[in-house]
mmCIF file of C-alpha atoms in Angstrom:
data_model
loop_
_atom_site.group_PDB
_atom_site.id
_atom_site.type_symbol
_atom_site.label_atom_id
_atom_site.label_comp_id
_atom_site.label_asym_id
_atom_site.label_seq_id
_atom_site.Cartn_x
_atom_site.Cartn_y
_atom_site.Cartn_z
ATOM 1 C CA UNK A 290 -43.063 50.989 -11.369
ATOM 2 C CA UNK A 291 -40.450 53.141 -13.244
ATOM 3 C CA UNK A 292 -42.306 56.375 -12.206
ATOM 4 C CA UNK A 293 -42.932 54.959 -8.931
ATOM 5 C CA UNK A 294 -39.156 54.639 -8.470
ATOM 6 C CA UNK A 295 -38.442 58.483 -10.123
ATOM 7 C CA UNK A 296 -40.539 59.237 -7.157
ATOM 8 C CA UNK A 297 -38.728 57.925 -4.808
ATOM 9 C CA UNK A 298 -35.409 59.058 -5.905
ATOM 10 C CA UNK A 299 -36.763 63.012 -5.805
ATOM 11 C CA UNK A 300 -38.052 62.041 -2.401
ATOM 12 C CA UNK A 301 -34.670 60.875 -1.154
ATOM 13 C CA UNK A 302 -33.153 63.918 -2.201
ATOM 14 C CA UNK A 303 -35.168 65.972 -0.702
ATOM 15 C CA UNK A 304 -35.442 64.345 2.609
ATOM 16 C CA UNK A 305 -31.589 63.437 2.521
ATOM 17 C CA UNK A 306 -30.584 66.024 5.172
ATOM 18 C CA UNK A 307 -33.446 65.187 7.588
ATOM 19 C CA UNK A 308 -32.962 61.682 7.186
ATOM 20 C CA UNK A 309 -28.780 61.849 7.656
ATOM 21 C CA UNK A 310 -29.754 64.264 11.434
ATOM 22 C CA UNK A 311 -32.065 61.803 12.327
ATOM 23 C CA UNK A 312 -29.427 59.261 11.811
ATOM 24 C CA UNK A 313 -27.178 61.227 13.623
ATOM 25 C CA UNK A 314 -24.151 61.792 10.351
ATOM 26 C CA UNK A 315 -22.586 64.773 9.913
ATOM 27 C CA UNK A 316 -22.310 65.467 5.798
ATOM 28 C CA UNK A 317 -18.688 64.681 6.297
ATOM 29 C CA UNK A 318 -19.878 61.057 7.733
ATOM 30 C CA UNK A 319 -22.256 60.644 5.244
ATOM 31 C CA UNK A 320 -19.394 61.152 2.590
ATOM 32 C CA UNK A 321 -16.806 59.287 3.852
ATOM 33 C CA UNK A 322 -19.181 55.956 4.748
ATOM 34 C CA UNK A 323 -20.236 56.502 0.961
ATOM 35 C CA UNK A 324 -17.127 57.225 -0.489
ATOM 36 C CA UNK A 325 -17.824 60.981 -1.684
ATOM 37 C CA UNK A 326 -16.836 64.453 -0.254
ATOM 38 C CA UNK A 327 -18.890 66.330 2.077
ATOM 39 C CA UNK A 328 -19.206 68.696 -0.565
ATOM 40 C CA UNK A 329 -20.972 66.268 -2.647
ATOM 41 C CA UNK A 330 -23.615 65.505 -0.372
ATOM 42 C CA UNK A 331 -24.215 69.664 0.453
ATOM 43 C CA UNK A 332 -24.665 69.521 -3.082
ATOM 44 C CA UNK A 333 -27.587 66.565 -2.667
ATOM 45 C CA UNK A 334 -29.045 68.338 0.067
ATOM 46 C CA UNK A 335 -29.789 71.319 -1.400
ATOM 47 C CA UNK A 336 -30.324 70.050 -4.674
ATOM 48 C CA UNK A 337 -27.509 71.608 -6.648
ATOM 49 C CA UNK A 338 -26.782 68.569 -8.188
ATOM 50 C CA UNK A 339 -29.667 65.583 -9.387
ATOM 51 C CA UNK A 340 -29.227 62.229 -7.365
ATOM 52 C CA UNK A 341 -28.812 59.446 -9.219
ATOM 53 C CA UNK A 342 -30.127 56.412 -9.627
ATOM 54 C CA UNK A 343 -26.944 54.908 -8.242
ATOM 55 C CA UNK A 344 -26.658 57.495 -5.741
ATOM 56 C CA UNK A 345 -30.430 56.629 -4.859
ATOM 57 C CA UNK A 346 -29.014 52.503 -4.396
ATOM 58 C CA UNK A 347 -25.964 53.459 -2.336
ATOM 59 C CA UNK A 348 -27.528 55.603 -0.072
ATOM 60 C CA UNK A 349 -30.742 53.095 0.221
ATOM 61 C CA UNK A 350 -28.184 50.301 1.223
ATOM 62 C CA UNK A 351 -25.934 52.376 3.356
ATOM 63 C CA UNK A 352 -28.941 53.364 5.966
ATOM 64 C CA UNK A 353 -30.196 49.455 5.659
ATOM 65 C CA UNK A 354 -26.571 48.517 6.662
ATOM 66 C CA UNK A 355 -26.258 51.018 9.303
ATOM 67 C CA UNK A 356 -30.305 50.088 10.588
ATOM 68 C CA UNK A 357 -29.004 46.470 10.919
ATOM 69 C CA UNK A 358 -25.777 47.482 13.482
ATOM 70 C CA UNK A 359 -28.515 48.614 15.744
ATOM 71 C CA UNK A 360 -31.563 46.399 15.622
ATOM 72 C CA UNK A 361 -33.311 48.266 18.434
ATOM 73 C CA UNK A 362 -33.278 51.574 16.063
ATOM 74 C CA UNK A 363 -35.707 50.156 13.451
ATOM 75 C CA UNK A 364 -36.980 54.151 13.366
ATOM 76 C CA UNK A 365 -34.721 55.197 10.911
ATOM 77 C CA UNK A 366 -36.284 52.767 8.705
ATOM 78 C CA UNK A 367 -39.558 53.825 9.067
ATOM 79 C CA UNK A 368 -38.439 57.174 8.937
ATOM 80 C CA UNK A 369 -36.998 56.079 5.162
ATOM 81 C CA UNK A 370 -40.157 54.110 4.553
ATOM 82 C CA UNK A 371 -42.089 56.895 5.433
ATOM 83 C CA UNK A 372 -40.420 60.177 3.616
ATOM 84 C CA UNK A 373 -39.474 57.514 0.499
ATOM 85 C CA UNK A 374 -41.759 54.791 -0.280
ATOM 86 C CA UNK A 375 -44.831 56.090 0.896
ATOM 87 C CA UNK A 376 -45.810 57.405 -2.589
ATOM 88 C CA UNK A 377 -49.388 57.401 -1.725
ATOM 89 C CA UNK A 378 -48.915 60.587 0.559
ATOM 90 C CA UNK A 379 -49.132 63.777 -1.311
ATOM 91 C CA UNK A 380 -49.763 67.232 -1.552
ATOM 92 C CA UNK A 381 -50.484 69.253 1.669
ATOM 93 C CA UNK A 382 -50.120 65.534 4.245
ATOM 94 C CA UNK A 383 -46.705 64.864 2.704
ATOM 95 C CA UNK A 384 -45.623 68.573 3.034
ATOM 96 C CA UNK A 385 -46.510 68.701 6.313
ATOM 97 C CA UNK A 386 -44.979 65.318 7.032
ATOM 98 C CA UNK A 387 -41.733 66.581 5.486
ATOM 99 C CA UNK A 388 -41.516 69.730 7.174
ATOM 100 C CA UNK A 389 -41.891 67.798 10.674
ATOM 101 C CA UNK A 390 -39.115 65.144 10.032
ATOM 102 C CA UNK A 391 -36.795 68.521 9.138
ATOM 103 C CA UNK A 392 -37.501 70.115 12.550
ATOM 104 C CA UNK A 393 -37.323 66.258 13.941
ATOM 105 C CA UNK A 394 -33.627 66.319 11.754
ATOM 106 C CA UNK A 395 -32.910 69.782 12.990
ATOM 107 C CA UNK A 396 -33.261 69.519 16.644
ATOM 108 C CA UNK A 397 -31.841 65.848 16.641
ATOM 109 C CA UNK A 398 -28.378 67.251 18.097
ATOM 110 C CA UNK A 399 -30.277 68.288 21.247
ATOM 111 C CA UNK A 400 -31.757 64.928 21.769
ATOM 112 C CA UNK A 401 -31.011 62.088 23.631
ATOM 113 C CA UNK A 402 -31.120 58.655 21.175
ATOM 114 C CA UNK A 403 -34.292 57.645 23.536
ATOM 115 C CA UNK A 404 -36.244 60.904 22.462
ATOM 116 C CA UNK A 405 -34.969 61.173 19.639
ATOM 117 C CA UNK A 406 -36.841 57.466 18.836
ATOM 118 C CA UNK A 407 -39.782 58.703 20.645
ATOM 119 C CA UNK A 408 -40.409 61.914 18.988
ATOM 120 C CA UNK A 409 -39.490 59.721 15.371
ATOM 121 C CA UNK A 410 -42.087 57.051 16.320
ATOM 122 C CA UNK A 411 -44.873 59.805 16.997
ATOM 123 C CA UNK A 412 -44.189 60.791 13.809
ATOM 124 C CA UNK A 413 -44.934 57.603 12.381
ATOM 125 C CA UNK A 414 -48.142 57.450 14.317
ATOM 126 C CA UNK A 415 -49.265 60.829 13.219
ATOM 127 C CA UNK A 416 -48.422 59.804 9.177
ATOM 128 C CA UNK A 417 -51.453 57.428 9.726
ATOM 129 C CA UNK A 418 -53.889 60.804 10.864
ATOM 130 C CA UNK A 419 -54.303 64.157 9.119
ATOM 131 C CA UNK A 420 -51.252 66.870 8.420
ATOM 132 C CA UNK A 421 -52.986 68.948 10.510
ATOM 133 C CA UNK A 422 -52.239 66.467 13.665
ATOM 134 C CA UNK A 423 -48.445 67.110 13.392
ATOM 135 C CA UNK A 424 -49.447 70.521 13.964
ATOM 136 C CA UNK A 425 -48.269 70.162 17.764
ATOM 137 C CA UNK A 426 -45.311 67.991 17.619
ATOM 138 C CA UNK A 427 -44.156 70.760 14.801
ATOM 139 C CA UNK A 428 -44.731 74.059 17.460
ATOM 140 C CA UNK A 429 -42.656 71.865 20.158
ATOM 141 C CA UNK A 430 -39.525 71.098 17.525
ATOM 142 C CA UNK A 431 -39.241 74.608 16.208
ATOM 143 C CA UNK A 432 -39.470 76.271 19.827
ATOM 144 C CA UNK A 433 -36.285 73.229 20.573
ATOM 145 C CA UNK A 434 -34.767 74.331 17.614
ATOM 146 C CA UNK A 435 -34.811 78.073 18.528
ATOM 147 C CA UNK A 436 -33.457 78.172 22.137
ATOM 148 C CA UNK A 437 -30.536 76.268 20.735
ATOM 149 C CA UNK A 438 -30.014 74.446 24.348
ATOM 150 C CA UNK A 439 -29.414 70.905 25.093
ATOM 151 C CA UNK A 440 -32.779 69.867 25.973
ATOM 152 C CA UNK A 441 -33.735 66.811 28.083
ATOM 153 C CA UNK A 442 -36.876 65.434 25.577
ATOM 154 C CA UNK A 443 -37.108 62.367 27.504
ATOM 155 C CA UNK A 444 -37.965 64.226 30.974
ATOM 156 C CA UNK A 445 -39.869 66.765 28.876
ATOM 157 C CA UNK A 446 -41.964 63.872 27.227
ATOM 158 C CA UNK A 447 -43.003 61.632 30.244
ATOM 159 C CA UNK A 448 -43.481 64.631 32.922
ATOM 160 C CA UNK A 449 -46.844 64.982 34.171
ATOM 161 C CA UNK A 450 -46.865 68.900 33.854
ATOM 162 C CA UNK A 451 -45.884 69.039 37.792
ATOM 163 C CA UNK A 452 -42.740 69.989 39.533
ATOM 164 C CA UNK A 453 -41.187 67.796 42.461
#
């Protein structure tokens, strides 16, 4: 169980910045809701410093708390449940499962919330399938991420390929 947990901890860390954009926090939100500097979380994101075990437990209840205020965004749980807990994913399916949720983190900005749980859920669905299988949903996130305009997913999503 102890290892188990050390797992978990590493995986929070190095998830934290995906998991705070899919959220939708800034650094500096992330800090202040935790009590810290935005600094101090840069430092957690890119691993400068070691999270704690207490770190690990604030940050675990903070997103819990902040899941409950909107009961209808359970995604950011599974998200957490997903990157965190599922210790049985490894090697080249957790990789690729990683990478995705940082392009899902990185183009979160351009998302509406709907899209945003739409494109988080797929991910979910695609955890239970191969790494190669996030293949697609990867290509789509990274071409998002590189036009750097405000895309509407949701349109983009449930369009039938034709124009009106």
């Amino acid at each position: 169980m102890k290892k188990e947990r050390e797992v978990q901890i590493v995986r929070l860390q190095e998830n934290l910045a995906s998991i705070r954009k899919i959220a939708g926090w800034t650094a500096e939100e992330l800090g202040e809701m935790l009590g810290v500097s935005k600094q101090n979380i840069s430092n957690l994101e890119n691993e400068n410093t070691k999270l704690s075990k207490a770190q690990y437990i604030a940050i675990r209840h903070l997103i819990e708390y902040q899941a409950a205020k909107k009961p209808k965004n359970d995604v950011l749980l599974q998200i957490v449940s997903l990157l965190v807990d599922r210790t049985d994913l490894q090697g080249k399916d957790y990789n690729a499962l990683k990478d995705t949720a940082k392009n899902i983190g990185a183009a979160a900005a351009t998302m509406q919330e709907h899209a945003l749980r739409i494109f988080a859920q797929t991910l979910l669905k695609a955890s239970y399938t191969r790494a190669s299988d996030l293949t697609e949903i990867d290509g789509e996130l990274k071409r998002a991420i590189e036009s750097k305009k405000e895309v509407d997913w949701t349109a983009e999503i449930f369009s039938d390929g034709k124009e009106d």
